[in-house]
PDB file of C-alpha atoms in Angstrom:
ATOM      1  CA  MET A   1     112.338 117.043 120.227  1.00 38.00           C
ATOM      2  CA  GLN A   2     109.110 118.550 121.498  1.00 40.00           C
ATOM      3  CA  THR A   3     107.505 117.339 124.950  1.00 48.00           C
ATOM      4  CA  GLU A   4     103.877 117.498 125.789  1.00 50.00           C
ATOM      5  CA  GLU A   5     104.339 120.650 127.702  1.00 52.00           C
ATOM      6  CA  ASP A   6     105.705 122.223 124.595  1.00 60.00           C
ATOM      7  CA  ASP A   7     102.479 121.787 122.712  1.00 70.00           C
ATOM      8  CA  GLU A   8     100.214 123.085 125.768  1.00 77.00           C
ATOM      9  CA  PRO A   9      98.312 125.928 124.678  1.00 84.00           C
ATOM     10  CA  GLU A  10      99.454 129.530 126.363  1.00 84.00           C
ATOM     11  CA  ILE A  11      97.186 132.078 127.387  1.00 84.00           C
ATOM     12  CA  LEU A  12      97.710 135.725 128.574  1.00 83.00           C
ATOM     13  CA  CYS A  13      98.603 136.166 132.095  1.00 85.00           C
ATOM     14  CA  PRO A  14      96.575 138.399 134.243  1.00 83.00           C
ATOM     15  CA  CYS A  15      98.795 138.620 137.280  1.00 84.00           C
ATOM     16  CA  MET A  16      99.478 142.260 138.718  1.00 83.00           C
ATOM     17  CA  LYS A  17     103.294 142.030 137.066  1.00 86.00           C
ATOM     18  CA  CYS A  18     102.256 140.651 133.566  1.00 83.00           C
ATOM     19  CA  VAL A  19      98.960 142.430 133.348  1.00 80.00           C
ATOM     20  CA  ASN A  20      97.800 140.365 130.116  1.00 79.00           C
ATOM     21  CA  ARG A  21     100.956 141.305 128.265  1.00 82.00           C
ATOM     22  CA  PHE A  22     102.834 137.962 128.365  1.00 85.00           C
ATOM     23  CA  TRP A  23     101.629 134.254 127.352  1.00 87.00           C
ATOM     24  CA  PHE A  24     102.525 131.321 129.350  1.00 89.00           C
ATOM     25  CA  PRO A  25     101.106 127.857 129.847  1.00 90.00           C
ATOM     26  CA  ARG A  26      98.311 127.587 132.439  1.00 87.00           C
ATOM     27  CA  GLU A  27     100.418 126.199 135.035  1.00 89.00           C
ATOM     28  CA  GLU A  28     102.704 128.933 134.754  1.00 90.00           C
ATOM     29  CA  VAL A  29      99.971 131.674 134.909  1.00 87.00           C
ATOM     30  CA  PHE A  30      98.631 129.761 138.132  1.00 86.00           C
ATOM     31  CA  ASN A  31     101.938 130.243 139.547  1.00 89.00           C
ATOM     32  CA  HIS A  32     102.275 133.901 138.778  1.00 87.00           C
ATOM     33  CA  LEU A  33      98.834 134.660 140.111  1.00 86.00           C
ATOM     34  CA  ILE A  34      99.653 132.952 143.391  1.00 87.00           C
ATOM     35  CA  ALA A  35     103.219 134.859 143.489  1.00 88.00           C
ATOM     36  CA  ASN A  36     101.971 138.370 142.336  1.00 85.00           C
ATOM     37  CA  ARG A  37      98.187 138.352 142.844  1.00 85.00           C
ATOM     38  CA  PHE A  38      95.442 138.853 140.378  1.00 81.00           C
ATOM     39  CA  ASN A  39      95.184 142.138 138.766  1.00 72.00           C
ATOM     40  CA  LYS A  40      91.794 143.361 140.648  1.00 73.00           C
ATOM     41  CA  ARG A  41      91.512 146.225 137.793  1.00 71.00           C
ATOM     42  CA  TYR A  42      90.885 143.201 135.176  1.00 70.00           C
ATOM     43  CA  LYS A  43      86.923 143.364 135.020  1.00 68.00           C
ATOM     44  CA  VAL A  44      86.097 142.586 131.656  1.00 62.00           C
ATOM     45  CA  TRP A  45      87.466 139.341 130.642  1.00 64.00           C
ATOM     46  CA  ASN A  46      88.524 139.995 127.058  1.00 61.00           C
ATOM     47  CA  PHE A  47      91.483 137.544 126.733  1.00 60.00           C
ATOM     48  CA  HIS A  48      89.899 134.699 128.746  1.00 61.00           C
ATOM     49  CA  GLY A  49      86.623 133.857 127.717  1.00 54.00           C
ATOM     50  CA  GLU A  50      84.477 136.919 126.316  1.00 55.00           C
ATOM     51  CA  GLY A  51      84.660 138.631 123.172  1.00 52.00           C
ATOM     52  CA  PHE A  52      86.953 141.359 122.202  1.00 48.00           C
ATOM     53  CA  THR A  53      86.111 143.654 119.405  1.00 48.00           C
ATOM     54  CA  ILE A  54      89.320 145.456 118.198  1.00 47.00           C
ATOM     55  CA  GLY A  55      88.975 144.640 114.403  1.00 45.00           C
ATOM     56  CA  SER A  56      88.431 141.835 112.207  1.00 42.00           C
ATOM     57  CA  SER A  57      91.691 140.302 111.883  1.00 43.00           C
ATOM     58  CA  SER A  58      93.332 136.969 112.987  1.00 43.00           C
ATOM     59  CA  ARG A  59      96.477 137.190 115.167  1.00 44.00           C
ATOM     60  CA  GLY A  60      97.657 134.049 113.486  1.00 46.00           C
ATOM     61  CA  ASP A  61      97.283 132.006 116.700  1.00 46.00           C
ATOM     62  CA  GLY A  62      93.951 131.062 116.144  1.00 44.00           C
ATOM     63  CA  HIS A  63      92.222 133.850 118.054  1.00 43.00           C
ATOM     64  CA  GLN A  64      89.719 135.850 115.840  1.00 44.00           C
ATOM     65  CA  TYR A  65      88.400 139.156 116.701  1.00 46.00           C
ATOM     66  CA  ASP A  66      85.297 140.577 115.228  1.00 47.00           C
ATOM     67  CA  ASN A  67      84.072 144.010 115.264  1.00 48.00           C
ATOM     68  CA  GLN A  68      80.700 143.067 113.401  1.00 47.00           C
ATOM     69  CA  ASN A  69      78.824 144.521 116.369  1.00 51.00           C
ATOM     70  CA  THR A  70      81.148 147.400 117.786  1.00 53.00           C
ATOM     71  CA  LEU A  71      79.357 150.311 116.066  1.00 54.00           C
ATOM     72  CA  ASP A  72      75.918 148.840 117.227  1.00 55.00           C
ATOM     73  CA  ASP A  73      77.189 148.561 120.586  1.00 65.00           C
ATOM     74  CA  MET A  74      78.758 152.045 121.036  1.00 64.00           C
ATOM     75  CA  ASP A  75      74.951 153.439 121.163  1.00 64.00           C
ATOM     76  CA  GLU A  76      73.876 151.105 123.815  1.00 66.00           C
ATOM     77  CA  MET A  77      77.179 151.847 125.866  1.00 65.00           C
ATOM     78  CA  ILE A  78      76.675 155.643 125.732  1.00 65.00           C
ATOM     79  CA  ASN A  79      72.956 155.433 126.764  1.00 63.00           C
ATOM     80  CA  ASP A  80      74.306 153.007 129.671  1.00 62.00           C
ATOM     81  CA  ILE A  81      76.795 155.665 130.551  1.00 62.00           C
ATOM     82  CA  PHE A  82      74.131 158.410 130.707  1.00 59.00           C
ATOM     83  CA  ARG A  83      71.128 156.658 131.663  1.00 57.00           C
ATOM     84  CA  ASP A  84      70.807 158.212 135.067  1.00 51.00           C
ATOM     85  CA  VAL A  85      71.986 161.455 133.822  1.00 50.00           C
ATOM     86  CA  ILE A  86      69.638 162.163 131.017  1.00 48.00           C
ATOM     87  CA  GLY A  87      66.789 160.218 132.811  1.00 48.00           C
ATOM     88  CA  GLY A  88      67.413 162.357 135.994  1.00 47.00           C
ATOM     89  CA  LEU A  89      66.697 165.740 134.554  1.00 47.00           C
ATOM     90  CA  SER A  90      64.160 167.541 136.065  1.00 46.00           C
ATOM     91  CA  SER A  91      60.730 168.143 133.921  1.00 49.00           C
ATOM     92  CA  GLU A  92      60.162 171.959 134.765  1.00 48.00           C
ATOM     93  CA  ALA A  93      59.650 173.759 131.909  1.00 45.00           C
ATOM     94  CA  GLU A  94      62.068 176.380 132.678  1.00 49.00           C
ATOM     95  CA  GLU A  95      64.898 174.104 132.979  1.00 51.00           C
ATOM     96  CA  HIS A  96      64.088 173.109 129.106  1.00 50.00           C
ATOM     97  CA  ARG A  97      64.187 176.486 127.902  1.00 51.00           C
ATOM     98  CA  LYS A  98      67.783 176.979 128.988  1.00 61.00           C
ATOM     99  CA  GLY A  99      68.754 174.175 126.444  1.00 63.00           C
ATOM    100  CA  PRO A 100      70.678 170.876 127.498  1.00 69.00           C
ATOM    101  CA  ASP A 101      73.136 170.993 130.502  1.00 75.00           C
ATOM    102  CA  GLU A 102      76.773 170.229 130.289  1.00 78.00           C
ATOM    103  CA  SER A 103      76.092 166.388 130.703  1.00 76.00           C
ATOM    104  CA  ALA A 104      73.696 166.404 127.970  1.00 76.00           C
ATOM    105  CA  LYS A 105      76.010 168.231 125.702  1.00 80.00           C
ATOM    106  CA  LYS A 106      78.832 165.476 126.479  1.00 78.00           C
ATOM    107  CA  PHE A 107      75.928 162.579 125.748  1.00 78.00           C
ATOM    108  CA  TYR A 108      75.165 164.277 122.464  1.00 81.00           C
ATOM    109  CA  LYS A 109      78.515 164.793 121.441  1.00 80.00           C
ATOM    110  CA  LEU A 110      79.279 161.033 122.249  1.00 79.00           C
ATOM    111  CA  LEU A 111      76.509 159.860 119.992  1.00 82.00           C
ATOM    112  CA  GLU A 112      77.773 161.910 117.194  1.00 84.00           C
ATOM    113  CA  ASP A 113      81.371 160.582 117.631  1.00 82.00           C
ATOM    114  CA  ALA A 114      79.892 156.782 117.617  1.00 83.00           C
ATOM    115  CA  ARG A 115      77.813 157.439 114.641  1.00 86.00           C
ATOM    116  CA  GLU A 116      80.275 159.400 112.725  1.00 88.00           C
ATOM    117  CA  GLN A 117      82.790 157.135 110.458  1.00 88.00           C
ATOM    118  CA  LEU A 118      86.518 157.234 111.103  1.00 87.00           C
ATOM    119  CA  TYR A 119      86.876 158.204 107.346  1.00 88.00           C
ATOM    120  CA  LEU A 120      84.517 158.357 104.520  1.00 90.00           C
ATOM    121  CA  GLY A 121      83.270 154.836 103.618  1.00 90.00           C
ATOM    122  CA  CYS A 122      84.724 153.099 106.631  1.00 87.00           C
ATOM    123  CA  LYS A 123      82.159 150.732 108.048  1.00 87.00           C
ATOM    124  CA  ASP A 124      84.175 149.024 110.729  1.00 87.00           C
ATOM    125  CA  PHE A 125      84.947 152.018 113.040  1.00 86.00           C
ATOM    126  CA  SER A 126      83.378 155.222 114.100  1.00 87.00           C
ATOM    127  CA  VAL A 127      85.563 158.243 115.432  1.00 85.00           C
ATOM    128  CA  LEU A 128      84.742 156.941 119.083  1.00 86.00           C
ATOM    129  CA  SER A 129      84.907 153.540 118.821  1.00 86.00           C
ATOM    130  CA  TYR A 130      88.399 153.719 117.344  1.00 87.00           C
ATOM    131  CA  THR A 131      89.573 156.299 119.793  1.00 84.00           C
ATOM    132  CA  LEU A 132      88.535 153.973 122.688  1.00 84.00           C
ATOM    133  CA  GLN A 133      90.168 151.004 121.184  1.00 86.00           C
ATOM    134  CA  LEU A 134      93.319 152.941 120.752  1.00 85.00           C
ATOM    135  CA  TYR A 135      93.360 154.042 124.390  1.00 83.00           C
ATOM    136  CA  LEU A 136      92.585 150.434 125.476  1.00 85.00           C
ATOM    137  CA  LEU A 137      95.592 149.121 123.667  1.00 86.00           C
ATOM    138  CA  LYS A 138      97.479 151.701 125.480  1.00 84.00           C
ATOM    139  CA  CYS A 139      96.339 150.887 128.809  1.00 85.00           C
ATOM    140  CA  LEU A 140      96.715 146.996 128.083  1.00 86.00           C
ATOM    141  CA  ASN A 141     100.187 147.311 126.657  1.00 87.00           C
ATOM    142  CA  GLY A 142     101.682 149.643 129.225  1.00 87.00           C
ATOM    143  CA  TRP A 143     102.449 152.266 126.436  1.00 86.00           C
ATOM    144  CA  SER A 144     103.810 155.766 127.442  1.00 88.00           C
ATOM    145  CA  ASN A 145     102.128 158.875 126.999  1.00 88.00           C
ATOM    146  CA  SER A 146     104.975 160.040 124.544  1.00 89.00           C
ATOM    147  CA  SER A 147     104.816 156.313 122.523  1.00 89.00           C
ATOM    148  CA  PHE A 148     101.323 156.828 121.929  1.00 87.00           C
ATOM    149  CA  ASP A 149     101.870 160.415 120.667  1.00 89.00           C
ATOM    150  CA  GLY A 150     104.519 159.254 118.471  1.00 91.00           C
ATOM    151  CA  LEU A 151     101.719 156.564 116.880  1.00 90.00           C
ATOM    152  CA  MET A 152      99.056 159.273 116.628  1.00 88.00           C
ATOM    153  CA  LYS A 153     101.671 161.588 114.812  1.00 91.00           C
ATOM    154  CA  LEU A 154     102.637 158.491 112.480  1.00 92.00           C
ATOM    155  CA  GLN A 155      99.035 157.689 111.949  1.00 90.00           C
ATOM    156  CA  GLY A 156      97.698 161.250 111.128  1.00 88.00           C
ATOM    157  CA  ALA A 157     100.622 161.497 108.734  1.00 91.00           C
ATOM    158  CA  ALA A 158      99.948 158.379 106.996  1.00 91.00           C
ATOM    159  CA  PHE A 159      96.180 158.807 107.050  1.00 89.00           C
ATOM    160  CA  PRO A 160      95.365 162.764 107.073  1.00 90.00           C
ATOM    161  CA  PHE A 161      91.605 161.803 105.929  1.00 90.00           C
ATOM    162  CA  ALA A 162      90.757 159.953 108.678  1.00 88.00           C
ATOM    163  CA  LYS A 163      89.386 161.721 112.075  1.00 86.00           C
ATOM    164  CA  LEU A 164      92.126 160.360 114.493  1.00 84.00           C
ATOM    165  CA  PRO A 165      93.103 161.617 118.001  1.00 82.00           C
ATOM    166  CA  THR A 166      96.037 163.819 117.905  1.00 84.00           C
ATOM    167  CA  SER A 167      97.775 162.815 121.131  1.00 82.00           C
ATOM    168  CA  PHE A 168      97.052 160.592 124.184  1.00 81.00           C
ATOM    169  CA  HIS A 169      95.708 164.056 125.867  1.00 78.00           C
ATOM    170  CA  HIS A 170      93.114 164.330 122.692  1.00 74.00           C
ATOM    171  CA  ALA A 171      92.472 160.403 123.113  1.00 72.00           C
ATOM    172  CA  LYS A 172      92.017 160.631 127.043  1.00 70.00           C
ATOM    173  CA  LYS A 173      89.942 163.808 126.803  1.00 70.00           C
ATOM    174  CA  ASN A 174      87.471 162.027 124.326  1.00 62.00           C
ATOM    175  CA  GLY A 175      86.996 158.761 126.132  1.00 55.00           C
ATOM    176  CA  GLU A 176      86.944 160.169 129.975  1.00 49.00           C
ATOM    177  CA  GLU A 177      85.578 163.262 129.674  1.00 45.00           C
ATOM    178  CA  PRO A 178      81.748 161.890 129.614  1.00 38.00           C
ATOM    179  CA  LEU A 179      82.490 160.005 132.719  1.00 33.00           C
ATOM    180  CA  THR A 180      83.272 163.097 135.226  1.00 31.00           C
TER     181      THR A 180
END
């Protein structure tokens, strides 16, 4: 026999211990937050009200994910990251003759990856958006580096035509290098 409590919808618990990996009723999440504290690194509320663009799929629990704007948003995110870098370049003619500096090269590489299809005909993912979403899944789900490498090896064998990262190091380099 189901009780009223059994019908209560569950949400992901953002406490330091669960880190959005486990589903519980709201009251239990509240107790977790009191006991284990809130994860301070949880800045974007992907699982608690804000949109999450990881692909056009349904998880079967009523949550819909839509990636319609993922590729459109990628240029905007890259421009946000590099706004000060590109905007702060000196206007002296001599510096312009030298060509783009390292930060500008990283910026243009990111733009290229953001516009490049993951594979021929792919409209849902760019090389960059797919790499960043894989990296996000690794972080949110606590995957080890070796488990991520195993997944990349399997995906590379299954989809040799796709421009996938070959390892965690490759994905991290592509996703974080521009920020340093």
